[in-house]
mmCIF file of C-alpha atoms in Angstrom:
data_model
loop_
_atom_site.group_PDB
_atom_site.id
_atom_site.type_symbol
_atom_site.label_atom_id
_atom_site.label_comp_id
_atom_site.label_asym_id
_atom_site.label_seq_id
_atom_site.Cartn_x
_atom_site.Cartn_y
_atom_site.Cartn_z
ATOM 1 C CA MET L 1 11.906 1.785 17.319
ATOM 2 C CA THR L 2 15.655 2.335 16.456
ATOM 3 C CA GLY L 3 18.407 0.507 15.256
ATOM 4 C CA ALA L 4 22.063 1.197 13.313
ATOM 5 C CA GLY L 5 21.582 4.686 14.198
ATOM 6 C CA VAL L 6 17.598 5.492 12.301
ATOM 7 C CA THR L 7 14.820 6.076 14.623
ATOM 8 C CA VAL L 8 11.710 5.198 12.826
ATOM 9 C CA CYS L 9 8.389 6.877 14.703
ATOM 10 C CA PRO L 10 4.707 8.031 14.056
ATOM 11 C CA ALA L 11 5.240 10.909 11.462
ATOM 12 C CA LEU L 12 3.100 14.224 12.661
ATOM 13 C CA PRO L 13 2.037 16.945 10.706
ATOM 14 C CA GLU L 14 4.985 19.230 10.404
ATOM 15 C CA ASP L 15 7.028 16.250 8.468
ATOM 16 C CA VAL L 16 4.491 16.283 5.984
ATOM 17 C CA PRO L 17 6.382 19.144 3.915
ATOM 18 C CA GLY L 18 9.620 16.833 4.219
ATOM 19 C CA ILE L 19 7.348 13.501 3.247
ATOM 20 C CA THR L 20 6.358 15.297 0.924
ATOM 21 C CA ALA L 21 9.562 16.286 -0.931
ATOM 22 C CA LEU L 22 11.597 13.259 0.004
ATOM 23 C CA ASP L 23 7.862 11.361 -2.219
ATOM 24 C CA ARG L 24 8.254 13.192 -4.782
ATOM 25 C CA ALA L 25 12.725 12.833 -5.404
ATOM 26 C CA VAL L 26 12.340 9.649 -4.854
ATOM 27 C CA VAL L 27 11.838 8.043 -8.802
ATOM 28 C CA PHE L 28 9.898 4.934 -7.844
ATOM 29 C CA ALA L 29 7.617 6.346 -4.694
ATOM 30 C CA GLY L 30 4.127 6.998 -5.296
ATOM 31 C CA HIS L 31 4.516 10.590 -6.234
ATOM 32 C CA TRP L 32 1.612 11.775 -2.986
ATOM 33 C CA SER L 33 0.229 14.935 -3.098
ATOM 34 C CA GLU L 34 0.539 16.593 0.175
ATOM 35 C CA HIS L 35 -2.875 16.282 1.108
ATOM 36 C CA GLY L 36 -2.635 12.724 0.599
ATOM 37 C CA TYR L 37 -0.784 12.692 3.407
ATOM 38 C CA ARG L 38 -2.234 14.836 5.894
ATOM 39 C CA GLU L 39 -5.263 12.874 4.919
ATOM 40 C CA LEU L 40 -3.470 9.491 5.823
ATOM 41 C CA LEU L 41 -3.149 11.104 8.401
ATOM 42 C CA ASP L 42 -6.642 11.430 10.293
ATOM 43 C CA ASN L 43 -7.272 8.313 8.493
ATOM 44 C CA ARG L 44 -7.988 5.869 11.887
ATOM 45 C CA LEU L 45 -6.538 3.124 9.729
ATOM 46 C CA GLY L 46 -3.381 5.112 8.467
ATOM 47 C CA VAL L 47 -0.255 5.153 9.268
ATOM 48 C CA LEU L 48 2.663 6.703 8.933
ATOM 49 C CA LEU L 49 5.989 6.494 9.860
ATOM 50 C CA LYS L 50 9.375 8.323 9.149
ATOM 51 C CA ALA L 51 12.836 7.041 9.935
ATOM 52 C CA GLU L 52 15.801 9.069 10.835
ATOM 53 C CA LEU L 53 19.238 8.741 10.503
ATOM 54 C CA ASP L 54 21.660 11.493 12.174
ATOM 55 C CA GLY L 55 18.355 13.925 12.616
ATOM 56 C CA VAL L 56 18.405 13.991 9.051
ATOM 57 C CA LEU L 57 14.891 12.059 7.873
ATOM 58 C CA ALA L 58 16.004 8.907 6.154
ATOM 59 C CA GLY L 59 12.680 7.798 5.039
ATOM 60 C CA PHE L 60 9.030 7.244 5.935
ATOM 61 C CA LEU L 61 5.792 4.659 4.726
ATOM 62 C CA ALA L 62 3.495 5.031 4.316
ATOM 63 C CA GLY L 63 0.383 2.308 5.019
ATOM 64 C CA ARG L 64 -2.690 0.443 5.657
ATOM 65 C CA ILE L 65 -4.000 -1.469 8.390
ATOM 66 C CA ILE L 66 -7.092 -3.218 8.554
ATOM 67 C CA PRO L 67 -7.110 -6.224 10.013
ATOM 68 C CA PRO L 68 -6.894 -9.543 9.192
ATOM 69 C CA GLU L 69 -4.681 -7.661 6.384
ATOM 70 C CA ALA L 70 -2.264 -4.321 5.881
ATOM 71 C CA GLU L 71 -1.472 -2.877 2.957
ATOM 72 C CA LEU L 72 1.969 -1.047 2.628
ATOM 73 C CA ASP L 73 1.362 1.711 0.300
ATOM 74 C CA ASN L 74 4.677 3.838 -0.438
ATOM 75 C CA ILE L 75 8.021 3.753 0.967
ATOM 76 C CA ALA L 76 11.297 6.239 0.579
ATOM 77 C CA VAL L 77 14.508 6.520 1.265
ATOM 78 C CA PRO L 78 16.987 9.365 -0.245
ATOM 79 C CA ASP L 79 18.932 7.466 -2.542
ATOM 80 C CA PHE L 80 22.750 9.085 -0.881
ATOM 81 C CA LEU L 81 20.977 7.039 2.780
ATOM 82 C CA ARG L 82 20.555 4.004 1.299
ATOM 83 C CA ARG L 83 21.476 0.725 2.995
ATOM 84 C CA ARG L 84 21.686 1.768 6.204
ATOM 85 C CA GLY L 85 18.905 0.396 7.241
ATOM 86 C CA ALA L 86 16.389 2.937 6.910
ATOM 87 C CA GLY L 87 14.171 1.040 5.353
ATOM 88 C CA ARG L 88 14.080 -2.264 6.721
ATOM 89 C CA ALA L 89 13.562 -0.282 9.882
ATOM 90 C CA LEU L 90 10.442 1.163 8.619
ATOM 91 C CA LEU L 91 9.247 -2.201 7.487
ATOM 92 C CA ALA L 92 9.756 -4.315 9.977
ATOM 93 C CA GLU L 93 8.491 -1.024 12.619
ATOM 94 C CA PHE L 94 4.840 -1.128 9.760
ATOM 95 C CA ILE L 95 4.744 -5.225 9.839
ATOM 96 C CA LYS L 96 4.879 -5.452 13.882
ATOM 97 C CA GLN L 97 2.028 -2.735 13.708
ATOM 98 C CA ALA L 98 0.253 -4.872 11.661
ATOM 99 C CA GLN L 99 0.880 -7.994 13.654
ATOM 100 C CA LYS L 100 -0.058 -6.633 16.884
ATOM 101 C CA ALA L 101 -3.243 -5.188 15.644
ATOM 102 C CA GLY L 102 -4.419 -9.061 13.676
ATOM 103 C CA CYS L 103 -3.089 -8.679 10.291
ATOM 104 C CA SER L 104 -2.422 -12.001 9.174
ATOM 105 C CA ALA L 105 -1.044 -11.283 5.925
ATOM 106 C CA ILE L 106 0.678 -7.300 4.552
ATOM 107 C CA PHE L 107 0.952 -6.236 0.246
ATOM 108 C CA LEU L 108 1.827 -3.924 -2.041
ATOM 109 C CA GLU L 109 2.931 -3.311 -5.732
ATOM 110 C CA VAL L 110 6.601 -1.979 -7.056
ATOM 111 C CA ASN L 111 6.765 -1.312 -9.944
ATOM 112 C CA GLU L 112 8.264 -4.496 -11.950
ATOM 113 C CA ARG L 113 11.033 -2.566 -13.041
ATOM 114 C CA ASN L 114 12.336 -1.490 -9.578
ATOM 115 C CA SER L 115 14.195 -4.156 -9.651
ATOM 116 C CA GLY L 116 15.785 -3.053 -5.605
ATOM 117 C CA ALA L 117 12.919 -2.377 -4.070
ATOM 118 C CA LEU L 118 11.847 -5.763 -5.691
ATOM 119 C CA GLU L 119 14.924 -7.367 -4.500
ATOM 120 C CA PHE L 120 14.816 -5.361 -1.011
ATOM 121 C CA TYR L 121 10.485 -7.478 -0.823
ATOM 122 C CA GLY L 122 11.918 -10.661 -0.895
ATOM 123 C CA ARG L 123 14.888 -10.546 1.318
ATOM 124 C CA THR L 124 12.425 -9.669 3.978
ATOM 125 C CA GLY L 125 10.161 -12.016 3.205
ATOM 126 C CA PHE L 126 7.323 -10.618 0.112
ATOM 127 C CA ARG L 127 6.416 -12.551 -2.607
ATOM 128 C CA SER L 128 5.232 -12.554 -5.414
ATOM 129 C CA VAL L 129 1.416 -13.656 -5.767
ATOM 130 C CA GLY L 130 -0.069 -11.216 -9.152
ATOM 131 C CA ARG L 131 0.731 -8.988 -11.851
ATOM 132 C CA ARG L 132 -1.572 -5.982 -12.466
ATOM 133 C CA PRO L 133 -0.625 -4.667 -16.136
ATOM 134 C CA LYS L 134 -0.107 -1.946 -17.213
ATOM 135 C CA PHE L 135 -0.656 -0.036 -14.280
ATOM 136 C CA TYR L 136 2.112 2.415 -13.959
ATOM 137 C CA SER L 137 1.746 4.559 -16.995
ATOM 138 C CA GLY L 138 -0.096 2.413 -18.994
ATOM 139 C CA ILE L 139 2.849 1.221 -19.224
ATOM 140 C CA ASP L 140 4.829 -0.786 -16.690
ATOM 141 C CA ASP L 141 3.413 -4.118 -14.888
ATOM 142 C CA ALA L 142 3.298 -3.984 -11.168
ATOM 143 C CA ILE L 143 4.264 -6.704 -9.197
ATOM 144 C CA LEU L 144 1.560 -8.103 -6.734
ATOM 145 C CA MET L 145 4.283 -9.083 -3.017
ATOM 146 C CA ARG L 146 2.487 -10.605 -0.127
ATOM 147 C CA CYS L 147 4.456 -11.474 3.177
ATOM 148 C CA GLU L 148 2.667 -13.586 5.783
ATOM 149 C CA CYS L 149 2.745 -11.861 9.107
ATOM 150 C CA GLU L 150 4.005 -14.725 11.359
#
């Protein structure tokens, strides 16, 4: 998928070190290990997408598609590339794949303090459906969100 100069495609094993470095650089990312991303690539239900802008890693999305639902586990875009379409393109591709697999909904959890992500998800059709108290490091609540696949 392409749009606004952003290209989205499946990540490959050689992309994992860059994805892991980006994950660690983004404050609210999941901070997975390189091993975790490699396991996701090896999982037939796993999805690991990368976005590039002018040949530079502009973001990634990690999730699982387990019909009739999908779960968005982690998405990150570096601060200096935000609002250039990478996050939107990654999410659109994930939704497309979930729909193709027959999913009726996508779920995610987001830190209550991550106002940028809450706004982004709200603009893209996700709605709050619950809360997990002290989910993040025993301090911050997780907001549970759901998007209907139509």
